[in-house]
PDB file of C-alpha atoms in Angstrom:
ATOM      1  CA  UNK A  28     -45.998 -39.833  11.215  1.00  0.00           C
ATOM      2  CA  UNK A  29     -45.886 -36.050  10.844  1.00  0.00           C
ATOM      3  CA  UNK A  30     -43.149 -35.803  13.504  1.00  0.00           C
ATOM      4  CA  UNK A  31     -41.084 -38.490  11.750  1.00  0.00           C
ATOM      5  CA  UNK A  32     -41.456 -36.725   8.407  1.00  0.00           C
ATOM      6  CA  UNK A  33     -40.346 -33.384   9.936  1.00  0.00           C
ATOM      7  CA  UNK A  34     -37.299 -35.026  11.489  1.00  0.00           C
ATOM      8  CA  UNK A  35     -36.372 -36.612   8.153  1.00  0.00           C
ATOM      9  CA  UNK A  36     -36.652 -33.266   6.319  1.00  0.00           C
ATOM     10  CA  UNK A  37     -34.573 -31.479   9.003  1.00  0.00           C
ATOM     11  CA  UNK A  38     -31.801 -34.072   8.815  1.00  0.00           C
ATOM     12  CA  UNK A  39     -31.879 -33.911   5.029  1.00  0.00           C
ATOM     13  CA  UNK A  40     -31.536 -30.118   5.011  1.00  0.00           C
ATOM     14  CA  UNK A  41     -28.728 -30.245   7.583  1.00  0.00           C
ATOM     15  CA  UNK A  42     -26.849 -32.781   5.480  1.00  0.00           C
ATOM     16  CA  UNK A  43     -27.306 -30.595   2.364  1.00  0.00           C
ATOM     17  CA  UNK A  44     -26.064 -27.534   4.254  1.00  0.00           C
ATOM     18  CA  UNK A  45     -22.922 -29.390   5.361  1.00  0.00           C
ATOM     19  CA  UNK A  46     -22.413 -30.521   1.750  1.00  0.00           C
ATOM     20  CA  UNK A  47     -22.684 -26.934   0.477  1.00  0.00           C
ATOM     21  CA  UNK A  48     -20.599 -25.332   3.263  1.00  0.00           C
ATOM     22  CA  UNK A  49     -18.010 -27.762   4.700  1.00  0.00           C
ATOM     23  CA  UNK A  50     -16.860 -27.145   8.284  1.00  0.00           C
ATOM     24  CA  UNK A  51     -13.316 -26.127   7.196  1.00  0.00           C
ATOM     25  CA  UNK A  52     -14.572 -23.589   4.611  1.00  0.00           C
ATOM     26  CA  UNK A  53     -12.625 -20.314   4.395  1.00  0.00           C
ATOM     27  CA  UNK A  54     -13.402 -17.160   2.472  1.00  0.00           C
ATOM     28  CA  UNK A  55     -11.284 -16.776  -0.691  1.00  0.00           C
ATOM     29  CA  UNK A  56      -8.418 -14.258  -0.397  1.00  0.00           C
ATOM     30  CA  UNK A  57      -9.393 -10.674  -1.167  1.00  0.00           C
ATOM     31  CA  UNK A  58      -7.582  -8.315  -3.534  1.00  0.00           C
ATOM     32  CA  UNK A  59      -8.258  -5.451  -1.109  1.00  0.00           C
ATOM     33  CA  UNK A  60      -6.547  -4.828   2.233  1.00  0.00           C
ATOM     34  CA  UNK A  61      -6.360  -1.887   4.605  1.00  0.00           C
ATOM     35  CA  UNK A  62      -4.542  -0.717   7.734  1.00  0.00           C
ATOM     36  CA  UNK A  63      -5.787   1.888  10.180  1.00  0.00           C
ATOM     37  CA  UNK A  64      -3.629   3.101  13.045  1.00  0.00           C
ATOM     38  CA  UNK A  65      -3.493   5.866  15.645  1.00  0.00           C
ATOM     39  CA  UNK A  66      -1.346   6.685  18.641  1.00  0.00           C
ATOM     40  CA  UNK A  67       1.243   8.845  20.335  1.00  0.00           C
ATOM     41  CA  UNK A  68       3.597  11.106  18.385  1.00  0.00           C
ATOM     42  CA  UNK A  69       6.937  12.631  19.439  1.00  0.00           C
ATOM     43  CA  UNK A  70       8.511  15.265  17.148  1.00  0.00           C
ATOM     44  CA  UNK A  71      12.063  16.648  17.165  1.00  0.00           C
ATOM     45  CA  UNK A  72      13.686  19.060  14.744  1.00  0.00           C
ATOM     46  CA  UNK A  73      11.638  21.921  13.325  1.00  0.00           C
ATOM     47  CA  UNK A  74       8.745  20.857  15.575  1.00  0.00           C
ATOM     48  CA  UNK A  75       9.095  20.063  19.312  1.00  0.00           C
ATOM     49  CA  UNK A  76       5.863  18.542  20.618  1.00  0.00           C
ATOM     50  CA  UNK A  77       3.942  15.439  21.614  1.00  0.00           C
ATOM     51  CA  UNK A  78       0.454  14.493  20.550  1.00  0.00           C
ATOM     52  CA  UNK A  79      -1.577  12.047  18.486  1.00  0.00           C
ATOM     53  CA  UNK A  80      -1.274  10.893  14.880  1.00  0.00           C
ATOM     54  CA  UNK A  81      -3.254   8.761  12.445  1.00  0.00           C
ATOM     55  CA  UNK A  82      -2.448   6.706   9.362  1.00  0.00           C
ATOM     56  CA  UNK A  83      -4.549   4.788   6.833  1.00  0.00           C
ATOM     57  CA  UNK A  84      -3.150   2.504   4.135  1.00  0.00           C
ATOM     58  CA  UNK A  85      -5.326   1.094   1.327  1.00  0.00           C
ATOM     59  CA  UNK A  86      -4.084  -1.553  -1.132  1.00  0.00           C
ATOM     60  CA  UNK A  87      -5.830  -3.121  -4.129  1.00  0.00           C
ATOM     61  CA  UNK A  88      -3.582  -5.829  -5.587  1.00  0.00           C
ATOM     62  CA  UNK A  89      -4.503  -7.932  -8.643  1.00  0.00           C
ATOM     63  CA  UNK A  90      -2.556 -10.072 -11.110  1.00  0.00           C
ATOM     64  CA  UNK A  91      -1.756  -7.092 -13.344  1.00  0.00           C
ATOM     65  CA  UNK A  92      -2.107  -3.963 -11.195  1.00  0.00           C
ATOM     66  CA  UNK A  93      -1.341  -2.793  -7.672  1.00  0.00           C
ATOM     67  CA  UNK A  94      -2.981   0.404  -6.397  1.00  0.00           C
ATOM     68  CA  UNK A  95      -1.738   1.803  -3.079  1.00  0.00           C
ATOM     69  CA  UNK A  96      -2.678   4.875  -1.070  1.00  0.00           C
ATOM     70  CA  UNK A  97      -1.295   6.068   2.266  1.00  0.00           C
ATOM     71  CA  UNK A  98      -2.834   8.954   4.205  1.00  0.00           C
ATOM     72  CA  UNK A  99      -1.152  10.415   7.317  1.00  0.00           C
ATOM     73  CA  UNK A 100      -2.167  13.190   9.705  1.00  0.00           C
ATOM     74  CA  UNK A 101      -0.180  14.724  12.572  1.00  0.00           C
ATOM     75  CA  UNK A 102      -1.574  17.260  14.987  1.00  0.00           C
ATOM     76  CA  UNK A 103      -0.402  18.690  18.306  1.00  0.00           C
ATOM     77  CA  UNK A 104      -1.155  21.704  20.474  1.00  0.00           C
ATOM     78  CA  UNK A 105      -0.285  23.071  23.854  1.00  0.00           C
ATOM     79  CA  UNK A 106      -2.258  25.296  26.203  1.00  0.00           C
ATOM     80  CA  UNK A 107      -1.679  28.340  23.997  1.00  0.00           C
ATOM     81  CA  UNK A 108      -1.561  27.314  20.333  1.00  0.00           C
ATOM     82  CA  UNK A 109      -1.207  24.605  17.745  1.00  0.00           C
ATOM     83  CA  UNK A 110       2.380  23.400  17.623  1.00  0.00           C
ATOM     84  CA  UNK A 111       2.271  20.754  14.890  1.00  0.00           C
ATOM     85  CA  UNK A 112       0.004  20.196  11.912  1.00  0.00           C
ATOM     86  CA  UNK A 113       1.045  18.032   8.987  1.00  0.00           C
ATOM     87  CA  UNK A 114      -0.756  15.980   6.336  1.00  0.00           C
ATOM     88  CA  UNK A 115       0.827  13.466   3.943  1.00  0.00           C
ATOM     89  CA  UNK A 116      -0.737  11.716   0.955  1.00  0.00           C
ATOM     90  CA  UNK A 117       1.145   9.042  -1.013  1.00  0.00           C
ATOM     91  CA  UNK A 118      -0.424   7.436  -4.097  1.00  0.00           C
ATOM     92  CA  UNK A 119       1.161   4.813  -6.335  1.00  0.00           C
ATOM     93  CA  UNK A 120      -0.197   2.797  -9.252  1.00  0.00           C
ATOM     94  CA  UNK A 121       1.924  -0.080 -10.570  1.00  0.00           C
ATOM     95  CA  UNK A 122       1.524  -2.166 -13.717  1.00  0.00           C
ATOM     96  CA  UNK A 123       3.139  -5.569 -13.360  1.00  0.00           C
ATOM     97  CA  UNK A 124       5.326  -6.942 -16.130  1.00  0.00           C
ATOM     98  CA  UNK A 125       7.431 -10.079 -16.348  1.00  0.00           C
ATOM     99  CA  UNK A 126      10.629  -8.525 -14.975  1.00  0.00           C
ATOM    100  CA  UNK A 127       9.064  -6.182 -12.387  1.00  0.00           C
ATOM    101  CA  UNK A 128       6.612  -3.288 -12.611  1.00  0.00           C
ATOM    102  CA  UNK A 129       6.178   0.194 -14.067  1.00  0.00           C
ATOM    103  CA  UNK A 130       4.786   2.775 -11.653  1.00  0.00           C
ATOM    104  CA  UNK A 131       3.357   6.279 -11.479  1.00  0.00           C
ATOM    105  CA  UNK A 132       3.489   7.997  -8.101  1.00  0.00           C
ATOM    106  CA  UNK A 133       2.440  11.166  -6.320  1.00  0.00           C
ATOM    107  CA  UNK A 134       3.621  12.467  -2.923  1.00  0.00           C
ATOM    108  CA  UNK A 135       1.909  15.503  -1.397  1.00  0.00           C
ATOM    109  CA  UNK A 136       2.662  17.195   1.938  1.00  0.00           C
ATOM    110  CA  UNK A 137       1.082  20.115   3.774  1.00  0.00           C
ATOM    111  CA  UNK A 138       3.225  21.047   6.797  1.00  0.00           C
ATOM    112  CA  UNK A 139       2.231  24.194   8.657  1.00  0.00           C
ATOM    113  CA  UNK A 140       5.428  24.295  10.749  1.00  0.00           C
ATOM    114  CA  UNK A 141       7.942  22.599   8.436  1.00  0.00           C
ATOM    115  CA  UNK A 142      10.849  24.164   6.596  1.00  0.00           C
ATOM    116  CA  UNK A 143       8.708  23.764   3.463  1.00  0.00           C
ATOM    117  CA  UNK A 144       4.978  24.225   4.000  1.00  0.00           C
ATOM    118  CA  UNK A 145       3.882  22.569   0.754  1.00  0.00           C
ATOM    119  CA  UNK A 146       5.656  19.785  -1.123  1.00  0.00           C
ATOM    120  CA  UNK A 147       4.325  18.116  -4.271  1.00  0.00           C
ATOM    121  CA  UNK A 148       6.235  15.380  -6.095  1.00  0.00           C
ATOM    122  CA  UNK A 149       5.146  13.367  -9.115  1.00  0.00           C
ATOM    123  CA  UNK A 150       7.345  10.601 -10.487  1.00  0.00           C
ATOM    124  CA  UNK A 151       7.333   7.541 -12.678  1.00  0.00           C
ATOM    125  CA  UNK A 152       9.757   4.728 -13.255  1.00  0.00           C
ATOM    126  CA  UNK A 153      10.603   1.047 -12.993  1.00  0.00           C
ATOM    127  CA  UNK A 154      10.729  -1.246  -9.981  1.00  0.00           C
ATOM    128  CA  UNK A 155      11.489  -4.903  -9.307  1.00  0.00           C
ATOM    129  CA  UNK A 156      11.767  -7.373  -6.435  1.00  0.00           C
ATOM    130  CA  UNK A 157      15.429  -8.065  -5.746  1.00  0.00           C
ATOM    131  CA  UNK A 158      14.429 -10.518  -2.995  1.00  0.00           C
ATOM    132  CA  UNK A 159      11.025 -12.136  -2.585  1.00  0.00           C
ATOM    133  CA  UNK A 160      10.311 -15.172  -0.419  1.00  0.00           C
ATOM    134  CA  UNK A 161       8.033 -16.152   2.465  1.00  0.00           C
ATOM    135  CA  UNK A 162       9.905 -14.062   5.060  1.00  0.00           C
ATOM    136  CA  UNK A 163      11.953 -11.409   3.208  1.00  0.00           C
ATOM    137  CA  UNK A 164      11.150  -8.928   0.459  1.00  0.00           C
ATOM    138  CA  UNK A 165      13.308  -6.180  -1.037  1.00  0.00           C
ATOM    139  CA  UNK A 166      11.952  -3.941  -3.820  1.00  0.00           C
ATOM    140  CA  UNK A 167      14.045  -1.378  -5.698  1.00  0.00           C
ATOM    141  CA  UNK A 168      12.666   1.581  -7.697  1.00  0.00           C
ATOM    142  CA  UNK A 169      14.176   4.278  -9.898  1.00  0.00           C
ATOM    143  CA  UNK A 170      12.751   6.946 -12.163  1.00  0.00           C
ATOM    144  CA  UNK A 171      12.504  10.653 -13.032  1.00  0.00           C
ATOM    145  CA  UNK A 172      10.127  13.099 -11.402  1.00  0.00           C
ATOM    146  CA  UNK A 173       9.202  16.713 -10.749  1.00  0.00           C
ATOM    147  CA  UNK A 174       9.203  18.501  -7.379  1.00  0.00           C
ATOM    148  CA  UNK A 175       7.429  21.638  -6.122  1.00  0.00           C
ATOM    149  CA  UNK A 176       8.596  23.095  -2.774  1.00  0.00           C
ATOM    150  CA  UNK A 177       7.072  26.155  -1.099  1.00  0.00           C
ATOM    151  CA  UNK A 178       9.402  27.481   1.654  1.00  0.00           C
ATOM    152  CA  UNK A 179       8.216  28.616   5.063  1.00  0.00           C
ATOM    153  CA  UNK A 180       7.587  32.348   5.474  1.00  0.00           C
ATOM    154  CA  UNK A 181      10.293  34.148   7.457  1.00  0.00           C
ATOM    155  CA  UNK A 182      11.063  37.724   8.497  1.00  0.00           C
ATOM    156  CA  UNK A 183      13.784  38.019   5.894  1.00  0.00           C
ATOM    157  CA  UNK A 184      11.626  36.405   3.157  1.00  0.00           C
ATOM    158  CA  UNK A 185       7.970  37.298   3.832  1.00  0.00           C
ATOM    159  CA  UNK A 186       6.793  36.165   0.396  1.00  0.00           C
ATOM    160  CA  UNK A 187       8.966  33.220  -0.687  1.00  0.00           C
ATOM    161  CA  UNK A 188       8.943  31.810  -4.188  1.00  0.00           C
ATOM    162  CA  UNK A 189       8.350  28.113  -4.737  1.00  0.00           C
ATOM    163  CA  UNK A 190      11.224  25.914  -5.889  1.00  0.00           C
ATOM    164  CA  UNK A 191      10.476  23.852  -8.990  1.00  0.00           C
ATOM    165  CA  UNK A 192      12.854  21.318 -10.486  1.00  0.00           C
ATOM    166  CA  UNK A 193      13.259  17.924 -12.116  1.00  0.00           C
ATOM    167  CA  UNK A 194      14.501  15.147  -9.837  1.00  0.00           C
ATOM    168  CA  UNK A 195      15.707  11.568  -9.898  1.00  0.00           C
ATOM    169  CA  UNK A 196      13.886   9.371  -7.380  1.00  0.00           C
ATOM    170  CA  UNK A 197      15.397   6.132  -6.074  1.00  0.00           C
ATOM    171  CA  UNK A 198      13.831   3.925  -3.409  1.00  0.00           C
ATOM    172  CA  UNK A 199      14.471   0.663  -1.554  1.00  0.00           C
ATOM    173  CA  UNK A 200      11.569  -1.017   0.283  1.00  0.00           C
ATOM    174  CA  UNK A 201      12.492  -3.783   2.745  1.00  0.00           C
ATOM    175  CA  UNK A 202      10.127  -6.128   4.599  1.00  0.00           C
ATOM    176  CA  UNK A 203      11.275  -8.797   7.063  1.00  0.00           C
ATOM    177  CA  UNK A 204       8.941 -11.227   8.815  1.00  0.00           C
ATOM    178  CA  UNK A 205      10.832 -12.068  12.012  1.00  0.00           C
ATOM    179  CA  UNK A 206       8.323 -14.735  13.030  1.00  0.00           C
ATOM    180  CA  UNK A 207       4.586 -15.353  12.771  1.00  0.00           C
ATOM    181  CA  UNK A 208       3.556 -12.357  14.891  1.00  0.00           C
ATOM    182  CA  UNK A 209       6.410  -9.881  14.368  1.00  0.00           C
ATOM    183  CA  UNK A 210       7.680  -7.956  11.328  1.00  0.00           C
ATOM    184  CA  UNK A 211      10.095  -5.130  10.469  1.00  0.00           C
ATOM    185  CA  UNK A 212       9.807  -2.663   7.566  1.00  0.00           C
ATOM    186  CA  UNK A 213      12.264  -0.054   6.287  1.00  0.00           C
ATOM    187  CA  UNK A 214      11.841   2.258   3.269  1.00  0.00           C
ATOM    188  CA  UNK A 215      14.752   4.408   2.096  1.00  0.00           C
ATOM    189  CA  UNK A 216      13.987   7.098  -0.501  1.00  0.00           C
ATOM    190  CA  UNK A 217      16.322   9.630  -2.149  1.00  0.00           C
ATOM    191  CA  UNK A 218      15.081  12.501  -4.328  1.00  0.00           C
ATOM    192  CA  UNK A 219      17.970  14.259  -6.046  1.00  0.00           C
ATOM    193  CA  UNK A 220      17.659  17.552  -7.902  1.00  0.00           C
ATOM    194  CA  UNK A 221      20.061  20.163  -9.216  1.00  0.00           C
ATOM    195  CA  UNK A 222      19.384  22.680  -6.431  1.00  0.00           C
ATOM    196  CA  UNK A 223      18.205  20.454  -3.564  1.00  0.00           C
ATOM    197  CA  UNK A 224      18.161  16.825  -2.446  1.00  0.00           C
ATOM    198  CA  UNK A 225      16.355  14.867   0.260  1.00  0.00           C
ATOM    199  CA  UNK A 226      16.796  11.468   1.899  1.00  0.00           C
ATOM    200  CA  UNK A 227      13.959   9.855   3.871  1.00  0.00           C
ATOM    201  CA  UNK A 228      14.146   6.751   6.061  1.00  0.00           C
ATOM    202  CA  UNK A 229      10.812   5.316   7.221  1.00  0.00           C
ATOM    203  CA  UNK A 230      11.073   2.360   9.651  1.00  0.00           C
ATOM    204  CA  UNK A 231       8.498   0.397  11.625  1.00  0.00           C
ATOM    205  CA  UNK A 232       8.334  -2.613  13.958  1.00  0.00           C
ATOM    206  CA  UNK A 233       4.988  -4.397  14.274  1.00  0.00           C
ATOM    207  CA  UNK A 234       3.950  -7.011  16.815  1.00  0.00           C
ATOM    208  CA  UNK A 235       0.544  -8.692  16.587  1.00  0.00           C
ATOM    209  CA  UNK A 236      -1.365  -8.604  19.884  1.00  0.00           C
ATOM    210  CA  UNK A 237      -4.397 -10.691  18.916  1.00  0.00           C
ATOM    211  CA  UNK A 238      -6.198 -11.465  15.671  1.00  0.00           C
ATOM    212  CA  UNK A 239      -6.114  -8.297  13.505  1.00  0.00           C
ATOM    213  CA  UNK A 240      -4.769  -5.942  16.187  1.00  0.00           C
ATOM    214  CA  UNK A 241      -1.086  -5.045  16.487  1.00  0.00           C
ATOM    215  CA  UNK A 242       1.245  -2.680  18.325  1.00  0.00           C
ATOM    216  CA  UNK A 243       3.492  -0.660  16.014  1.00  0.00           C
ATOM    217  CA  UNK A 244       6.546   1.503  16.658  1.00  0.00           C
ATOM    218  CA  UNK A 245       7.507   3.793  13.782  1.00  0.00           C
ATOM    219  CA  UNK A 246      10.239   6.317  13.025  1.00  0.00           C
ATOM    220  CA  UNK A 247      10.470   8.675  10.065  1.00  0.00           C
ATOM    221  CA  UNK A 248      13.717  10.612   9.512  1.00  0.00           C
ATOM    222  CA  UNK A 249      13.970  13.127   6.675  1.00  0.00           C
ATOM    223  CA  UNK A 250      17.111  15.042   5.717  1.00  0.00           C
ATOM    224  CA  UNK A 251      16.839  18.060   3.393  1.00  0.00           C
ATOM    225  CA  UNK A 252      20.111  19.414   2.019  1.00  0.00           C
ATOM    226  CA  UNK A 253      18.960  23.037   1.506  1.00  0.00           C
ATOM    227  CA  UNK A 254      16.417  24.589   3.885  1.00  0.00           C
ATOM    228  CA  UNK A 255      15.232  28.175   4.496  1.00  0.00           C
ATOM    229  CA  UNK A 256      17.131  30.314   6.960  1.00  0.00           C
ATOM    230  CA  UNK A 257      16.311  29.412  10.564  1.00  0.00           C
ATOM    231  CA  UNK A 258      15.158  25.847   9.722  1.00  0.00           C
ATOM    232  CA  UNK A 259      16.844  22.565  10.586  1.00  0.00           C
ATOM    233  CA  UNK A 260      17.910  20.071   7.941  1.00  0.00           C
ATOM    234  CA  UNK A 261      16.673  16.959   9.764  1.00  0.00           C
ATOM    235  CA  UNK A 262      13.134  16.225  10.926  1.00  0.00           C
ATOM    236  CA  UNK A 263      12.284  13.153  12.997  1.00  0.00           C
ATOM    237  CA  UNK A 264       8.855  11.737  13.838  1.00  0.00           C
ATOM    238  CA  UNK A 265       8.536   8.798  16.268  1.00  0.00           C
ATOM    239  CA  UNK A 266       5.165   7.091  16.736  1.00  0.00           C
ATOM    240  CA  UNK A 267       3.701   4.455  19.069  1.00  0.00           C
ATOM    241  CA  UNK A 268       0.466   3.218  17.525  1.00  0.00           C
ATOM    242  CA  UNK A 269      -2.282   0.657  17.805  1.00  0.00           C
ATOM    243  CA  UNK A 270      -2.936  -0.807  14.347  1.00  0.00           C
ATOM    244  CA  UNK A 271      -5.926  -2.669  12.930  1.00  0.00           C
ATOM    245  CA  UNK A 272      -5.712  -4.651   9.673  1.00  0.00           C
ATOM    246  CA  UNK A 273      -8.638  -5.944   7.655  1.00  0.00           C
ATOM    247  CA  UNK A 274      -9.151  -7.562   4.243  1.00  0.00           C
TER     248      UNK A 274
END
């Protein structure tokens, strides 16, 4: 009798558990997502070296707001000295409205071997999705900003003065899902000021290997119209990374 009662209770609890948690249950989608990647880096331009790099992207996306932060680090050295050391921080907060979104943004760079060792840009403006469907997305942004550039020290200018000026920032962000496991991204940004202008193209190709792991090839090309004496106008960074995504 006791054994029969225990069996009845066990079956009853099992049935209740299946009723509470069906076999096809999935966790509800999260507002938070993140990407972490690391891999090989190849630099040309003001820096000639090969080493490792890392990147972290954090996104919190709700019905009204989208908060996004990207943190990048590049480091290389040879047998004698450090040959590359660069840190990038990009922060953007967007408030969604019916026709698009209003954003505030900050871009900060510390580059020990770049033509400009410290770059700080704050901007605001308006953006909208020109194309948005299941496989293709194109976002356009425009707005005013302010830029601070500190040139690299040189023999002719041992104590350079920082350049400060108002700018107009325009950006196009393109995402293309080629198929279920492969995607292509390209961001084109122009920052135009009275005394200097820059154009940056950031491209990446991502192929999912299994589950949340992917292989990513990236290229960042930045052109600066006016650079200190002895510096090159174009810097290129090519990366081959392993990327992990979680939500």
